[in-house]
PDB file of C-alpha atoms in Angstrom:
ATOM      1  CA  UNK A 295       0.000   0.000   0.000  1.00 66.00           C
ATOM      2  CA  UNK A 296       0.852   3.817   0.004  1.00 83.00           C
ATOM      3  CA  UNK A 297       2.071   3.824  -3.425  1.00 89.00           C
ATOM      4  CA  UNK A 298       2.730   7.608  -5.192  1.00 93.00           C
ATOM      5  CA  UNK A 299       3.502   7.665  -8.790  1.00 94.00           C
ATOM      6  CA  UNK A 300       4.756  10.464 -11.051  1.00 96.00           C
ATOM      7  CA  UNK A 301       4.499  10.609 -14.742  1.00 97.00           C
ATOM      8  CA  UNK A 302       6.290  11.240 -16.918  1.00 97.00           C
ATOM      9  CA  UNK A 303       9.560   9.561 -15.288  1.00 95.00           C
ATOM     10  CA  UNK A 304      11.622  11.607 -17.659  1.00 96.00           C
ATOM     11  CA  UNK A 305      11.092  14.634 -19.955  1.00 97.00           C
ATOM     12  CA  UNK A 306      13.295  16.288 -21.991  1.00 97.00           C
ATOM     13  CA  UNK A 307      11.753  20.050 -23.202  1.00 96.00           C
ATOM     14  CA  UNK A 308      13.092  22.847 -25.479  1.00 96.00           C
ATOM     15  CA  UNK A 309      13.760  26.038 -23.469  1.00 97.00           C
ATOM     16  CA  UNK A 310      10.885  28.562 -23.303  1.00 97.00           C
ATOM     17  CA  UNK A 311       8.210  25.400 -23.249  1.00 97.00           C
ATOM     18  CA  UNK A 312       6.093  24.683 -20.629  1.00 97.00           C
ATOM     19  CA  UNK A 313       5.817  20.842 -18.973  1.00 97.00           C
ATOM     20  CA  UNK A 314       3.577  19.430 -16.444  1.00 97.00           C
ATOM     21  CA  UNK A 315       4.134  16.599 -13.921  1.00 98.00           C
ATOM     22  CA  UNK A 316       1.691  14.055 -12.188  1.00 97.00           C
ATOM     23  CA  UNK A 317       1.896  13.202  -8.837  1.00 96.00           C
ATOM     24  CA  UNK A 318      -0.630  10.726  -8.383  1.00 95.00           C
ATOM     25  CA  UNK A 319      -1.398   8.516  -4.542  1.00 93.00           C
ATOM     26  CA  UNK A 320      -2.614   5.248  -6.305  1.00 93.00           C
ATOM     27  CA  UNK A 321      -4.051   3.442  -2.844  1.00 89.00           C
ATOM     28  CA  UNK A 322      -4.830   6.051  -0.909  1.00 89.00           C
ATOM     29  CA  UNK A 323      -6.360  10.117  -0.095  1.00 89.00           C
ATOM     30  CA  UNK A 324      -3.683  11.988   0.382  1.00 88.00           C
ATOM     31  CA  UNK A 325      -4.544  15.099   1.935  1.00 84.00           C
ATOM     32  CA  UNK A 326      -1.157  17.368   1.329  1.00 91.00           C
ATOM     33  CA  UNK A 327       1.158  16.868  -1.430  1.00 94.00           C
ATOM     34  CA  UNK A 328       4.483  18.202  -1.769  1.00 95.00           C
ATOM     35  CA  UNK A 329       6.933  18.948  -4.186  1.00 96.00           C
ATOM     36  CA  UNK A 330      10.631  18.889  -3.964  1.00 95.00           C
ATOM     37  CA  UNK A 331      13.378  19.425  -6.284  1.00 94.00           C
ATOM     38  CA  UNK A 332      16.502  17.994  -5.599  1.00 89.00           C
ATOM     39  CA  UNK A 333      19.755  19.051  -7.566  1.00 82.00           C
ATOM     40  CA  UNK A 334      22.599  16.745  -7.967  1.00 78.00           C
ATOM     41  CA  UNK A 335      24.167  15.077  -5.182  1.00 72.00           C
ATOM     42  CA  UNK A 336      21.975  17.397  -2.780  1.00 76.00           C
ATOM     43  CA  UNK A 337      19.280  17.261  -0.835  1.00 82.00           C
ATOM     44  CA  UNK A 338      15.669  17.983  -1.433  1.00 87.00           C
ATOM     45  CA  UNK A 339      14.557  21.513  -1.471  1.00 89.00           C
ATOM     46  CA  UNK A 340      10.799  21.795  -0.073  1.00 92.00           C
ATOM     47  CA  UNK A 341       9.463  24.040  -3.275  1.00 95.00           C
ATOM     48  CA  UNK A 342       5.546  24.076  -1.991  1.00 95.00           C
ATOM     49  CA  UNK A 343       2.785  22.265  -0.080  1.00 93.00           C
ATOM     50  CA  UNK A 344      -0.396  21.948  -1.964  1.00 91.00           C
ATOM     51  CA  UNK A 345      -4.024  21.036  -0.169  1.00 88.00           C
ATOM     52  CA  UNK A 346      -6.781  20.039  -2.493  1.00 84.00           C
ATOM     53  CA  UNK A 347      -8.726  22.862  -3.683  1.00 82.00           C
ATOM     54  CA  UNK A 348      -6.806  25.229  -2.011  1.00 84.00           C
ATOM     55  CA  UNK A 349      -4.056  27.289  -3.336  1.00 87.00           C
ATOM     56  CA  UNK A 350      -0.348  25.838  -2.797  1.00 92.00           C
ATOM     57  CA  UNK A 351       1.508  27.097  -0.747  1.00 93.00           C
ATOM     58  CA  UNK A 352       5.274  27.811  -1.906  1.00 95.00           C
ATOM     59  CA  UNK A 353       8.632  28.110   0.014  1.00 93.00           C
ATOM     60  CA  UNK A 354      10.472  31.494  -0.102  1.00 93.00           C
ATOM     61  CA  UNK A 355      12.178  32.180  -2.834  1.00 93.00           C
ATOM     62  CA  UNK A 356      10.517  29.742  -5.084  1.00 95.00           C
ATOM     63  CA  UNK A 357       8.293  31.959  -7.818  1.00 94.00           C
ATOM     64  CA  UNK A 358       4.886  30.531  -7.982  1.00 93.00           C
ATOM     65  CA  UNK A 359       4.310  32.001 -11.390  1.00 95.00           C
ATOM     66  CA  UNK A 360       6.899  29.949 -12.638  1.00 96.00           C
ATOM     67  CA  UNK A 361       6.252  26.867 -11.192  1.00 97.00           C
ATOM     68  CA  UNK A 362       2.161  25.991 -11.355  1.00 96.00           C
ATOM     69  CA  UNK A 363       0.766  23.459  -8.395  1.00 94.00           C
ATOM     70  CA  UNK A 364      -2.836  22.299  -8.905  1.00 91.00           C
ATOM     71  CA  UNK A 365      -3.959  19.896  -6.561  1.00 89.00           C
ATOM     72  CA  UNK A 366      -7.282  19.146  -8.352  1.00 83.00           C
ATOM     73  CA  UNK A 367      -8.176  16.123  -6.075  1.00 89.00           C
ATOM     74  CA  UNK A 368      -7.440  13.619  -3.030  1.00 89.00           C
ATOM     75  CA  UNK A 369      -5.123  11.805  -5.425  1.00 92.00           C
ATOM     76  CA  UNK A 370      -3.830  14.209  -8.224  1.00 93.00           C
ATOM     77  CA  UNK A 371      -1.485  17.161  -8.282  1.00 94.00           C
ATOM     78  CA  UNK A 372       0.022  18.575 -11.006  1.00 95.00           C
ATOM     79  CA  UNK A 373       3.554  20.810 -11.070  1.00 97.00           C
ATOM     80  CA  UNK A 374       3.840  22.617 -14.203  1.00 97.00           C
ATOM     81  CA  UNK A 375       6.876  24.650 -15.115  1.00 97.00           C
ATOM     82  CA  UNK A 376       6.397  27.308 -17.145  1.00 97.00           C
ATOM     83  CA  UNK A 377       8.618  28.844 -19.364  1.00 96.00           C
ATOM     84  CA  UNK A 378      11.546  26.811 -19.022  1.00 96.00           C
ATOM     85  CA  UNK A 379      14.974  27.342 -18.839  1.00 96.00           C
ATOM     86  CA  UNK A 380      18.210  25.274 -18.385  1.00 96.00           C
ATOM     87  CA  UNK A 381      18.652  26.266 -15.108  1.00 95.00           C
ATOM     88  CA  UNK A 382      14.919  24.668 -14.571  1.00 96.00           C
ATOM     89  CA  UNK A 383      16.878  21.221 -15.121  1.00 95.00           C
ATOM     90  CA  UNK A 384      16.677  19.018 -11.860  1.00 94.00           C
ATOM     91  CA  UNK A 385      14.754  15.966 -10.466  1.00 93.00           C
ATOM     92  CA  UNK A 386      10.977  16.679  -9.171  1.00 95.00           C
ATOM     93  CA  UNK A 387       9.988  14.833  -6.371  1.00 94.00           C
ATOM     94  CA  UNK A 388       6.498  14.683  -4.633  1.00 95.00           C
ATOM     95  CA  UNK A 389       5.475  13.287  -1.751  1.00 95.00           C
ATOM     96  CA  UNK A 390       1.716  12.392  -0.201  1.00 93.00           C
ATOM     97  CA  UNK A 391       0.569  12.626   3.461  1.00 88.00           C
ATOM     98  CA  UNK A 392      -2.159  11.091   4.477  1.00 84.00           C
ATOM     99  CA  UNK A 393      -3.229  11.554   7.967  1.00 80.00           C
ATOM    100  CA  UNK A 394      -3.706   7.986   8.289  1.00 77.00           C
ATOM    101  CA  UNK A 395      -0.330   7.590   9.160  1.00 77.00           C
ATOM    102  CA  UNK A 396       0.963  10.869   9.392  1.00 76.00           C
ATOM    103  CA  UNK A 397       3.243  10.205   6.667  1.00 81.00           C
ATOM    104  CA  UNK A 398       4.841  11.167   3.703  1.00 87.00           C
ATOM    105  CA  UNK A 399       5.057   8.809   1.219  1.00 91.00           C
ATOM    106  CA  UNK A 400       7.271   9.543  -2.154  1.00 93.00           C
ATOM    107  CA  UNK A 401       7.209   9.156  -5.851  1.00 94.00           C
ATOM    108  CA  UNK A 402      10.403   7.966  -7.967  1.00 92.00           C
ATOM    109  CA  UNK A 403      11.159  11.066  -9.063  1.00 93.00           C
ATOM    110  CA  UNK A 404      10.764  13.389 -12.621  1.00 95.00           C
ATOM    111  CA  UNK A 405      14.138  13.940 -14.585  1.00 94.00           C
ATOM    112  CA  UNK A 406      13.542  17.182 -16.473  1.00 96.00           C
ATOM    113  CA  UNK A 407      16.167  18.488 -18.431  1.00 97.00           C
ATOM    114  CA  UNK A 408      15.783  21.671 -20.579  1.00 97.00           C
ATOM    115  CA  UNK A 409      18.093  21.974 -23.795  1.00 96.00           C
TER     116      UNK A 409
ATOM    117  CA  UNK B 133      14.375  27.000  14.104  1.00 86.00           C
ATOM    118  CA  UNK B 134      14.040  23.101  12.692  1.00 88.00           C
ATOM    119  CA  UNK B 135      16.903  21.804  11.270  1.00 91.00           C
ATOM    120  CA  UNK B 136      19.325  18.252  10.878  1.00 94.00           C
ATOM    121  CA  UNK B 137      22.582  17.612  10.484  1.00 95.00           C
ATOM    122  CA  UNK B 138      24.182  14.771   9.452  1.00 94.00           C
ATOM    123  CA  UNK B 139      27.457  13.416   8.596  1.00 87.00           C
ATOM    124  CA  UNK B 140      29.377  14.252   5.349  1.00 83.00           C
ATOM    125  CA  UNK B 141      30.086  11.724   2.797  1.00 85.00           C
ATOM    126  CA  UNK B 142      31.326   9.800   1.340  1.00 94.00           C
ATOM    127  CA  UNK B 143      31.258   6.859   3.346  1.00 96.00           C
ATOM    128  CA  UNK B 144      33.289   4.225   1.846  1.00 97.00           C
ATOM    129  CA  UNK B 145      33.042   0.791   3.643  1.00 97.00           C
ATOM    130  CA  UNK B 146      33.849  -2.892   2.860  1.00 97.00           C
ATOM    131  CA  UNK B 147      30.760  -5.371   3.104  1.00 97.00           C
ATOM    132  CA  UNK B 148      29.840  -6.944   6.326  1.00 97.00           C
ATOM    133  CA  UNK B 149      31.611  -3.206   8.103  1.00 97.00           C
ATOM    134  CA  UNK B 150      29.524  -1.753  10.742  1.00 98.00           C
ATOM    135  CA  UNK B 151      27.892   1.553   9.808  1.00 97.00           C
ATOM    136  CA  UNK B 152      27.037   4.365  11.550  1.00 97.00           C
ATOM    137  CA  UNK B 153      26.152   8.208  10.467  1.00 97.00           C
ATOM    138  CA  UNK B 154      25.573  10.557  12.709  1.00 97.00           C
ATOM    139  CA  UNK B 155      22.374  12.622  12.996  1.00 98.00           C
ATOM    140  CA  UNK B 156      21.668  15.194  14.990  1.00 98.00           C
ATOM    141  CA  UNK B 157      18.654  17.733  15.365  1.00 97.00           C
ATOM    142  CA  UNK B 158      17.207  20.778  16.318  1.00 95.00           C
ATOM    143  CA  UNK B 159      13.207  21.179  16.456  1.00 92.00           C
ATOM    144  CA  UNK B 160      11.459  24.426  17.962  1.00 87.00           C
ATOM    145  CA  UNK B 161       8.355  21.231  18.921  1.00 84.00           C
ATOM    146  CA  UNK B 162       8.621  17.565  19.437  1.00 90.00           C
ATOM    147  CA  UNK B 163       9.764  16.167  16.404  1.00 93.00           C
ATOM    148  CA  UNK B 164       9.250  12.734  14.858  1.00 93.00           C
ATOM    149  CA  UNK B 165      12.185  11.400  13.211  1.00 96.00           C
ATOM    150  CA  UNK B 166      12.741   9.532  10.199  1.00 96.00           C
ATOM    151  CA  UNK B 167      15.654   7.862   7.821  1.00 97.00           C
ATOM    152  CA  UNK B 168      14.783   7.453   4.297  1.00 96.00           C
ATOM    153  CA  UNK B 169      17.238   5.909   1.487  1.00 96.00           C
ATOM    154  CA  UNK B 170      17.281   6.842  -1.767  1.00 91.00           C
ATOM    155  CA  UNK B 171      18.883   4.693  -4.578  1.00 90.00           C
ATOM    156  CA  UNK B 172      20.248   5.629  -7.808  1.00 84.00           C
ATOM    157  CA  UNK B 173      17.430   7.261 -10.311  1.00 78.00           C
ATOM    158  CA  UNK B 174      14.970   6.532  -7.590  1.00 82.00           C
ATOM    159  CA  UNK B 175      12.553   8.663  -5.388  1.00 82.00           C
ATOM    160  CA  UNK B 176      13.050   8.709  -1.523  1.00 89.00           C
ATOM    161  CA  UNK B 177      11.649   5.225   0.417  1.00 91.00           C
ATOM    162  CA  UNK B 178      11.457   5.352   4.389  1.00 92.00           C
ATOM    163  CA  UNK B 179      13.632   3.307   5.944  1.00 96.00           C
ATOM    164  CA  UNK B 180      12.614   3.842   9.269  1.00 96.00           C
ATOM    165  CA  UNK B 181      11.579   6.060  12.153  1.00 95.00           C
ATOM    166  CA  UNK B 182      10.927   7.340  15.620  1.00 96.00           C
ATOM    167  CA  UNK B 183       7.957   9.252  17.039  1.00 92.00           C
ATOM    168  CA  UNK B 184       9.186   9.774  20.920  1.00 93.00           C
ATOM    169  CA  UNK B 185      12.049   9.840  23.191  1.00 95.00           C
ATOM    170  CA  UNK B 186      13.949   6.638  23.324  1.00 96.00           C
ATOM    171  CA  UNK B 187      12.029   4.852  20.515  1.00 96.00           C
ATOM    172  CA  UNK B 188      13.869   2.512  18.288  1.00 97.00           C
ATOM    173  CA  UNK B 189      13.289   2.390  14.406  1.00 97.00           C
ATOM    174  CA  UNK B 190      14.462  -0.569  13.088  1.00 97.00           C
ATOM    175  CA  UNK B 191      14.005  -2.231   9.387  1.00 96.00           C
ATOM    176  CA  UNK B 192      16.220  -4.390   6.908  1.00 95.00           C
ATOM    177  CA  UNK B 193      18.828  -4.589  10.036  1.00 97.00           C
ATOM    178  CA  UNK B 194      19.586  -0.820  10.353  1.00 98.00           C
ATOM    179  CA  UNK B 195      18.269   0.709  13.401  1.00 98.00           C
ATOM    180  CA  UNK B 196      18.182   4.268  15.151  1.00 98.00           C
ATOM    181  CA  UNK B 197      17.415   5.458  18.381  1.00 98.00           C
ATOM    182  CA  UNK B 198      15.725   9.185  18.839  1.00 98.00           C
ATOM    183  CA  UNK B 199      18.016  10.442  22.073  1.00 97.00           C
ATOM    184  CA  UNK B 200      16.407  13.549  23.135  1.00 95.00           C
ATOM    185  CA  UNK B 201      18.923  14.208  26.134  1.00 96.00           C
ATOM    186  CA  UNK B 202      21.718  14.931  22.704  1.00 97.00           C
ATOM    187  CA  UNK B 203      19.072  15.398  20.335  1.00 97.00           C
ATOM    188  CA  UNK B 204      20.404  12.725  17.967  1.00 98.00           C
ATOM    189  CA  UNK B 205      18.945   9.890  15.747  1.00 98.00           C
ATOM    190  CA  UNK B 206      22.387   7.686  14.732  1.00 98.00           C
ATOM    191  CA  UNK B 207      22.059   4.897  11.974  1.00 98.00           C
ATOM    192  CA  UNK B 208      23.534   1.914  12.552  1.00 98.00           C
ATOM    193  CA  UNK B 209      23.479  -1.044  10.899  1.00 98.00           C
ATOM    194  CA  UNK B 210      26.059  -4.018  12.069  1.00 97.00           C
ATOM    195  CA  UNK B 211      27.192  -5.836   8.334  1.00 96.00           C
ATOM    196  CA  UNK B 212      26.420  -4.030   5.461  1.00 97.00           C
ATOM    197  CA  UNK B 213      26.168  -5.127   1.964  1.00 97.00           C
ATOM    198  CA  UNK B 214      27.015  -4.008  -1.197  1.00 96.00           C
ATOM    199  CA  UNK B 215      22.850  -3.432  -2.296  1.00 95.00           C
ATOM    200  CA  UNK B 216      22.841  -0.909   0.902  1.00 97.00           C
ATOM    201  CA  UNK B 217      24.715   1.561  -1.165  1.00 96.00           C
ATOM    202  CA  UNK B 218      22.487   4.701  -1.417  1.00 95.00           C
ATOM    203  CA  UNK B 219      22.026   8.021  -0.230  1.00 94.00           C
ATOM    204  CA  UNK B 220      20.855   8.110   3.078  1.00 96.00           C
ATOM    205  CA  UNK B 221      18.136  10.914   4.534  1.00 95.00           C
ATOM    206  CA  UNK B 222      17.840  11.871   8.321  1.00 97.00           C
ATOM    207  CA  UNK B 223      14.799  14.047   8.471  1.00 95.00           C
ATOM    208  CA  UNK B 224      12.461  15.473  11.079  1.00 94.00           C
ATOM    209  CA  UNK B 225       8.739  16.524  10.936  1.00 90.00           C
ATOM    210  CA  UNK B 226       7.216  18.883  13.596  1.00 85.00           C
ATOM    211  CA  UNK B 227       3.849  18.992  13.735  1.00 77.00           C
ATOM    212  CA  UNK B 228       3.380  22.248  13.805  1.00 72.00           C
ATOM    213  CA  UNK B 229       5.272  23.345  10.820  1.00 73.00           C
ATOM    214  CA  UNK B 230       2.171  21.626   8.487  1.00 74.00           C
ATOM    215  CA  UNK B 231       3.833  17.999   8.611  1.00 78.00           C
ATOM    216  CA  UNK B 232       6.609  19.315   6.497  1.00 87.00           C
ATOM    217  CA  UNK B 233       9.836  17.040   6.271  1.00 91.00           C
ATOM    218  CA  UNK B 234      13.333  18.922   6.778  1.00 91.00           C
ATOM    219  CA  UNK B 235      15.812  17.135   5.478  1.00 92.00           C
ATOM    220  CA  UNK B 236      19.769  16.599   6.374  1.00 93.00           C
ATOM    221  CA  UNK B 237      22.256  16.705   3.595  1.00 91.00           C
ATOM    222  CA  UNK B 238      22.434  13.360   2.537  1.00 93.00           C
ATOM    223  CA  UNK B 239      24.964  10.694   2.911  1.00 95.00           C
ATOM    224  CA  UNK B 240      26.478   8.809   0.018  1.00 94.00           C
ATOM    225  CA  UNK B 241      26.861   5.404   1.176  1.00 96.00           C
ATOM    226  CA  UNK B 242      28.967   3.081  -0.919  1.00 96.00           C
ATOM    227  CA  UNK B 243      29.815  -0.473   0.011  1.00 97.00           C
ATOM    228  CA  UNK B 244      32.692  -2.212  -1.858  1.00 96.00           C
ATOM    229  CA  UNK B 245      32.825  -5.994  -1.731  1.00 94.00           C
TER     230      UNK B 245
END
């Protein structure tokens, strides 16, 4: 049980171009999602907490135009980064809470590179 | 504020070594505490954790104990293999900060046979 998975695994975009990533909690409600980025041989950066139907809610310094977080239901949110740039390049991680345990559980992870 | 602190890497061992990286923590509440391992290409999995003072966490043979008198959560594990190389994650959640996780560095764990 408590499986999250993310789609696409991997992406590869042209500069400028937006993409969007799943985060989906296949066996369970989760009812805050998170989203991390991680950057090589670091550790995860918290980039926003997203409730369903709310708004997210995004770590300083992280621009919330840039990076879009819809959390549409109990078991979907969505990142979407807008406009991106090289520097956008990382791995995407989300994670789902469910108050059943009070804890996180996390996806494998979104490889985005931008050329 | 909340934050953790863990041991640089890497940590270079031969199988069947003992392994330990230190952890340590500080939380502005009363913190659970967690390790999670992360393996090449892959998202984070929990390895184990701790919800109160003197608590064990214990899975796959590694184990930690939350000390709250040095504010530590240690991993040990007493023979390790070559599949245990990964990063390794201490990490604390306080339930006041919105069940947010804040994460240590990471330690690069790599396990020659």
């Amino acid at each position: 049980g408590a499986v999250v998975s993310q789609h696409p695994s991997r992406v590869i975009c042209k500069s400028g171009t937006s993409v969007k990533i799943e985060c989906r909690s296949l066996d369970f409600q989760a009812t805050t999602m998170f989203w991390y980025r991680q950057f090589p041989k670091k550790s995860l950066m918290l980039m926003a907490t997203s409730n369903e139907g709310s708004k997210a809610t995004y770590e300083q310094g992280v621009e919330k135009d840039k990076f879009l977080i819809n959390h549409a239901s109990l078991t979907l949110s969505t990142l979407t980064v807008t406009s991106a740039h090289p520097e956008d390049s990382s791995f995407y991680i989300c994670s789902a809470w469910t108050s059943g345990t009070y804890e996180q559980y996390f996806g494998p992870g979104t490889r985005l590179t931008v050329t | 504020g909340n934050s953790v602190t863990q041991m640089e890497g890497p940590v270079t061992l031969s199988e069947e070594a003992f392994l330990t990286i230190n952890c340590t923590y500080t939380a502005t509440g009363y913190p659970s505490l967690f390790w999670y391992v992360q393996y090449p290409g892959e998202g984070l999995q929990l390895l184990l954790k701790a919800t109160k003072a003197d608590d064990k966490g214990s899975n796959k043979g590694f184990e930690a104990t939350y000390r709250k008198e040095t504010t530590s959560f240690h991993l040990e594990k007493g023979s390790v293999q070559v599949s245990d190389s990964a990063v390794y994650f201490c990490a604390l959640s306080v339930p006041d900060y919105g069940n947010k996780l804040v994460f240590g560095a990471g330690t690069i764990l790599r396990v020659k046979s």
